[in-house]
Amino acid sequence: MSQDSNKKRTPLAAGNWKMNGLKESIAEIAALDGLIENNLPASCEILICPPFTLIMSFQHILRDTKITVGAQDCHWQEGGAHTGDISAIMLADAGCEYVIVGHSERRSDHHEDNGTVMKKAEAVINAGMKAIICVGESEKEREAGATLRIIENQLKNSTSKAMSSENTVIAYEPVWAIGTGKTASVKDVEEVHNFIRMLLNERFGEDGEGFRILYGGSVKPANAESLMSASNVDGALVGGASLKADDFNGIIDAYRK
Ligand code: PGA
């Protein structure tokens, strides 16, 4: 199994707001900007992915700050008759730099399979942005001892040769840890992250070492430091705790130490 080549990758702390946030949330994001403005750990990237309705206003507020804006999903086509969908080029046009694809809530609520996730990630990359591709096993799969097999299948079939460490980030999010308050142990996280690194090295050669692998699933200020210092963990994908400036800033603290 590959060892962590001492974390040369720039960590990414990404907030996934899911279906949360109204106009009044602009104040929360302004507060976060205030907290990190002069106190951003060296070479740490901060990303917020609000719902589509807030992307333009967040982008406006965050334009010259250290926080970048992303989206939570996109369609794989550039445009056309797809009522209710948003394309990657629209998101790039709105100022997004990243798009999350294949989140487990999309995979389950909208029946997205690995092939769909791959097409979406390619659309994100073709539009000049970076894709955050999520993978993760369910509780049943973990209990059945199938975790690594599930991760391997999702990773192989959601990524393509068009991807590189420059345009793609992987997020490991065990489904049973999302929004439940249950966090995977550091040992379990390292096992899966080291495994993902090995698969990336196999598939992308030398560049495999450059991919960032985020951990997601009930990350909060109290557990961020131990999770973020684990082998092959290059940042966090944070749901609930990214909604409050103080909490998200507390997670970013893991990179201030
Ligand atoms: P959580 O969500 O931090 O609320 O568990 C993480 C995610 O789903 O991205």
Short mmCIF file of C-alpha atoms and ligand atoms in Angstrom, two decimals:
data_model
loop_
_atom_site.label_atom_id
_atom_site.label_comp_id
_atom_site.label_asym_id
_atom_site.label_seq_id
_atom_site.Cartn_x
_atom_site.Cartn_y
_atom_site.Cartn_z
CA MET A 1 0.00 0.00 0.00
CA SER A 2 1.31 3.44 -0.88
CA GLN A 3 2.57 5.65 1.88
CA ASP A 4 1.73 9.30 2.15
CA SER A 5 4.46 11.29 0.46
CA ASN A 6 4.45 13.78 3.31
CA LYS A 7 1.53 15.89 2.23
CA LYS A 8 2.88 18.08 -0.53
CA ARG A 9 -0.66 18.62 -1.75
CA THR A 10 -2.50 21.87 -0.97
CA PRO A 11 -5.26 21.00 1.50
CA LEU A 12 -8.82 21.91 0.56
CA ALA A 13 -11.50 22.67 3.13
CA ALA A 14 -14.78 22.50 1.23
CA GLY A 15 -18.22 23.35 2.57
CA ASN A 16 -21.22 21.61 1.04
CA TRP A 17 -24.32 23.56 2.00
CA LYS A 18 -26.70 21.03 0.42
CA MET A 19 -30.30 22.34 0.26
CA ASN A 20 -29.72 25.00 2.90
CA GLY A 21 -29.37 28.75 2.73
CA LEU A 22 -31.45 31.83 1.97
CA LYS A 23 -30.49 35.40 1.12
CA GLU A 24 -29.89 36.05 4.80
CA SER A 25 -27.03 33.49 4.70
CA ILE A 26 -24.92 36.07 2.93
CA ALA A 27 -24.20 37.46 6.42
CA GLU A 28 -22.78 34.05 7.49
CA ILE A 29 -20.44 33.93 4.55
CA ALA A 30 -19.32 37.51 5.16
CA ALA A 31 -18.63 36.48 8.78
CA LEU A 32 -16.53 33.53 7.59
CA ASP A 33 -14.57 35.83 5.33
CA GLY A 34 -13.94 38.12 8.31
CA LEU A 35 -12.66 35.20 10.40
CA ILE A 36 -10.19 33.95 7.84
CA GLU A 37 -9.23 37.12 6.01
CA ASN A 38 -5.95 37.71 7.79
CA ASN A 39 -5.65 34.31 9.31
CA LEU A 40 -5.70 31.77 6.50
CA PRO A 41 -3.20 29.01 7.07
CA ALA A 42 -0.46 29.03 4.47
CA SER A 43 -1.43 27.18 1.34
CA CYS A 44 -4.87 26.02 2.37
CA GLU A 45 -7.76 26.44 -0.04
CA ILE A 46 -11.26 27.27 1.19
CA LEU A 47 -14.32 26.49 -0.90
CA ILE A 48 -18.03 27.00 -0.30
CA CYS A 49 -20.64 25.22 -2.42
CA PRO A 50 -24.00 26.89 -1.74
CA PRO A 51 -27.26 25.98 -3.47
CA PHE A 52 -27.57 27.28 -7.04
CA THR A 53 -29.74 30.22 -5.92
CA LEU A 54 -26.91 31.71 -3.85
CA ILE A 55 -23.94 31.14 -6.16
CA MET A 56 -24.02 34.54 -7.85
CA SER A 57 -24.48 36.53 -4.65
CA PHE A 58 -21.77 34.56 -2.82
CA GLN A 59 -19.48 35.02 -5.78
CA HIS A 60 -20.15 38.76 -5.64
CA ILE A 61 -19.31 38.98 -1.92
CA LEU A 62 -16.30 36.66 -2.11
CA ARG A 63 -14.77 37.99 -5.31
CA ASP A 64 -11.50 39.35 -3.93
CA THR A 65 -11.27 37.11 -0.90
CA LYS A 66 -9.53 33.83 -0.12
CA ILE A 67 -12.75 31.83 -0.35
CA THR A 68 -13.74 30.28 -3.67
CA VAL A 69 -17.25 29.34 -4.73
CA GLY A 70 -18.41 26.05 -6.20
CA ALA A 71 -21.58 24.11 -6.95
CA GLN A 72 -23.04 20.80 -5.75
CA ASP A 73 -24.03 19.21 -9.06
CA CYS A 74 -24.46 19.88 -12.78
CA HIS A 75 -25.88 18.34 -15.93
CA TRP A 76 -23.37 16.74 -18.30
CA GLN A 77 -24.65 18.50 -21.40
CA GLU A 78 -23.85 22.11 -22.24
CA GLY A 79 -27.45 23.18 -22.77
CA GLY A 80 -30.78 22.17 -24.24
CA ALA A 81 -34.15 20.78 -23.23
CA HIS A 82 -33.46 19.69 -19.64
CA THR A 83 -36.01 21.45 -17.48
CA GLY A 84 -34.68 22.30 -14.06
CA ASP A 85 -31.08 21.36 -14.79
CA ILE A 86 -27.96 23.54 -14.73
CA SER A 87 -24.96 22.90 -16.98
CA ALA A 88 -21.29 23.09 -16.13
CA ILE A 89 -20.69 26.03 -18.46
CA MET A 90 -23.45 27.96 -16.67
CA LEU A 91 -21.69 27.33 -13.37
CA ALA A 92 -18.34 28.43 -14.78
CA ASP A 93 -20.08 31.53 -16.14
CA ALA A 94 -21.45 32.24 -12.64
CA GLY A 95 -17.91 32.15 -11.24
CA CYS A 96 -17.69 28.62 -9.86
CA GLU A 97 -14.27 26.99 -9.68
CA TYR A 98 -15.33 23.57 -8.43
CA VAL A 99 -18.36 21.31 -8.79
CA ILE A 100 -19.13 18.36 -6.50
CA VAL A 101 -20.35 15.34 -8.49
CA GLY A 102 -21.59 11.93 -7.39
CA HIS A 103 -22.43 12.89 -3.82
CA SER A 104 -24.16 9.92 -2.18
CA GLU A 105 -27.34 11.98 -1.82
CA ARG A 106 -27.36 12.48 -5.61
CA ARG A 107 -26.54 8.82 -6.16
CA SER A 108 -29.47 7.74 -3.96
CA ASP A 109 -32.08 10.54 -4.41
CA HIS A 110 -31.54 10.83 -8.17
CA HIS A 111 -30.32 7.32 -9.01
CA GLU A 112 -27.05 8.58 -10.42
CA ASP A 113 -24.72 5.77 -11.40
CA ASN A 114 -20.96 5.83 -11.91
CA GLY A 115 -21.30 6.45 -15.66
CA THR A 116 -23.42 9.54 -15.05
CA VAL A 117 -20.98 10.78 -12.43
CA MET A 118 -18.10 10.38 -14.89
CA LYS A 119 -19.94 12.33 -17.62
CA LYS A 120 -20.70 15.11 -15.14
CA ALA A 121 -17.09 15.27 -13.98
CA GLU A 122 -15.88 15.46 -17.58
CA ALA A 123 -18.35 18.29 -18.27
CA VAL A 124 -16.98 20.17 -15.25
CA ILE A 125 -13.42 19.75 -16.49
CA ASN A 126 -14.32 20.72 -20.07
CA ALA A 127 -15.87 23.90 -18.69
CA GLY A 128 -12.52 24.76 -17.08
CA MET A 129 -13.42 23.94 -13.48
CA LYS A 130 -12.37 21.20 -11.06
CA ALA A 131 -14.53 18.19 -10.25
CA ILE A 132 -14.87 16.81 -6.71
CA ILE A 133 -15.90 13.19 -7.25
CA CYS A 134 -17.48 11.54 -4.19
CA VAL A 135 -17.25 7.87 -3.33
CA GLY A 136 -18.29 5.97 -0.23
CA GLU A 137 -19.82 2.78 1.08
CA SER A 138 -23.13 2.31 2.89
CA GLU A 139 -23.37 0.90 6.41
CA LYS A 140 -24.58 -2.44 5.04
CA GLU A 141 -21.64 -2.62 2.65
CA ARG A 142 -19.19 -1.85 5.43
CA GLU A 143 -20.72 -4.47 7.69
CA ALA A 144 -20.46 -6.99 4.87
CA GLY A 145 -16.73 -6.25 4.58
CA ALA A 146 -17.24 -4.85 1.06
CA THR A 147 -15.90 -1.32 1.64
CA LEU A 148 -12.75 -1.51 -0.47
CA ARG A 149 -14.48 -3.35 -3.30
CA ILE A 150 -17.24 -0.70 -3.44
CA ILE A 151 -14.72 2.14 -3.37
CA GLU A 152 -12.66 0.53 -6.13
CA ASN A 153 -15.72 0.05 -8.32
CA GLN A 154 -16.95 3.63 -7.81
CA LEU A 155 -13.54 5.14 -8.35
CA LYS A 156 -12.70 3.15 -11.49
CA ASN A 157 -16.05 3.80 -13.11
CA SER A 158 -16.53 7.44 -12.09
CA THR A 159 -13.11 8.59 -13.29
CA SER A 160 -11.65 8.65 -16.79
CA LYS A 161 -8.28 9.13 -18.41
CA ALA A 162 -9.21 12.77 -19.12
CA MET A 163 -8.77 13.47 -15.41
CA SER A 164 -5.63 14.63 -13.66
CA SER A 165 -4.61 15.93 -10.26
CA GLU A 166 -4.98 19.45 -11.68
CA ASN A 167 -8.66 19.13 -12.46
CA THR A 168 -10.00 16.42 -10.16
CA VAL A 169 -10.34 15.92 -6.41
CA ILE A 170 -11.62 12.72 -4.81
CA ALA A 171 -13.82 12.83 -1.69
CA TYR A 172 -14.24 9.73 0.46
CA GLU A 173 -17.54 9.99 2.29
CA PRO A 174 -18.80 6.87 4.04
CA VAL A 175 -22.57 7.15 3.65
CA TRP A 176 -23.20 6.04 7.25
CA ALA A 177 -21.12 8.96 8.55
CA ILE A 178 -22.89 11.70 6.59
CA GLY A 179 -25.06 13.91 8.78
CA THR A 180 -25.25 11.22 11.47
CA GLY A 181 -22.64 12.45 13.92
CA LYS A 182 -20.84 9.11 13.48
CA THR A 183 -17.33 9.65 12.19
CA ALA A 184 -15.10 6.97 10.79
CA SER A 185 -12.09 6.26 13.00
CA VAL A 186 -8.75 7.64 11.88
CA LYS A 187 -7.63 4.06 11.28
CA ASP A 188 -10.61 3.33 8.99
CA VAL A 189 -10.14 6.62 7.16
CA GLU A 190 -6.45 5.93 6.60
CA GLU A 191 -7.15 2.45 5.33
CA VAL A 192 -9.54 3.76 2.66
CA HIS A 193 -7.48 6.85 1.78
CA ASN A 194 -4.29 4.79 1.38
CA PHE A 195 -6.25 2.39 -0.80
CA ILE A 196 -7.60 5.24 -2.97
CA ARG A 197 -4.05 6.58 -3.32
CA MET A 198 -2.87 3.19 -4.52
CA LEU A 199 -5.70 3.02 -7.08
CA LEU A 200 -4.91 6.55 -8.28
CA ASN A 201 -1.24 5.66 -8.65
CA GLU A 202 -2.17 2.58 -10.63
CA ARG A 203 -4.48 4.49 -12.92
CA PHE A 204 -2.70 7.82 -13.32
CA GLY A 205 0.93 6.86 -12.80
CA GLU A 206 3.09 9.53 -11.19
CA ASP A 207 0.24 12.04 -11.24
CA GLY A 208 -1.75 9.78 -8.89
CA GLU A 209 0.34 11.16 -6.05
CA GLY A 210 -0.88 14.70 -6.77
CA PHE A 211 -4.62 14.07 -6.42
CA ARG A 212 -6.18 15.48 -3.29
CA ILE A 213 -8.34 13.03 -1.34
CA LEU A 214 -10.83 14.71 1.01
CA TYR A 215 -12.59 13.03 3.90
CA GLY A 216 -16.27 13.83 4.51
CA GLY A 217 -18.81 12.64 7.06
CA SER A 218 -19.58 14.49 10.31
CA VAL A 219 -16.35 16.49 10.29
CA LYS A 220 -16.48 19.10 13.06
CA PRO A 221 -14.04 21.31 14.95
CA ALA A 222 -13.57 18.61 17.64
CA ASN A 223 -12.43 15.88 15.24
CA ALA A 224 -10.92 17.90 12.39
CA GLU A 225 -7.35 17.93 13.67
CA SER A 226 -7.00 14.17 14.05
CA LEU A 227 -8.76 13.44 10.74
CA MET A 228 -6.88 16.07 8.76
CA SER A 229 -3.50 14.89 9.97
CA ALA A 230 -4.19 11.30 8.91
CA SER A 231 -2.25 9.71 6.08
CA ASN A 232 -3.46 10.69 2.59
CA VAL A 233 -6.17 13.00 3.93
CA ASP A 234 -5.80 16.25 2.01
CA GLY A 235 -8.76 18.17 3.36
CA ALA A 236 -12.41 17.88 4.27
CA LEU A 237 -15.80 17.97 2.60
CA VAL A 238 -18.04 19.40 5.30
CA GLY A 239 -21.83 19.49 5.35
CA GLY A 240 -23.60 20.59 8.53
CA ALA A 241 -20.59 22.23 10.17
CA SER A 242 -19.94 24.43 7.12
CA LEU A 243 -23.21 26.32 7.60
CA LYS A 244 -21.93 28.30 10.58
CA ALA A 245 -18.90 30.52 10.15
CA ASP A 246 -17.55 29.70 13.62
CA ASP A 247 -17.78 25.95 13.11
CA PHE A 248 -16.22 25.99 9.67
CA ASN A 249 -13.49 28.29 10.91
CA GLY A 250 -12.91 25.81 13.77
CA ILE A 251 -12.33 23.07 11.20
CA ILE A 252 -9.92 25.28 9.27
CA ASP A 253 -8.04 25.60 12.60
CA ALA A 254 -6.71 22.09 11.93
CA TYR A 255 -4.48 23.76 9.34
CA ARG A 256 -3.39 26.60 11.59
CA LYS A 257 -1.49 24.35 14.00
P1 PGA B 1 -21.89 16.18 7.05
O1 PGA B 1 -22.02 16.05 5.44
O2 PGA B 1 -20.61 16.93 7.32
O3 PGA B 1 -23.12 16.95 7.46
O4 PGA B 1 -21.85 14.80 7.59
C1 PGA B 1 -20.89 15.82 4.63
C2 PGA B 1 -21.30 15.75 3.19
O5 PGA B 1 -22.33 15.11 2.90
O6 PGA B 1 -20.63 16.31 2.30
#
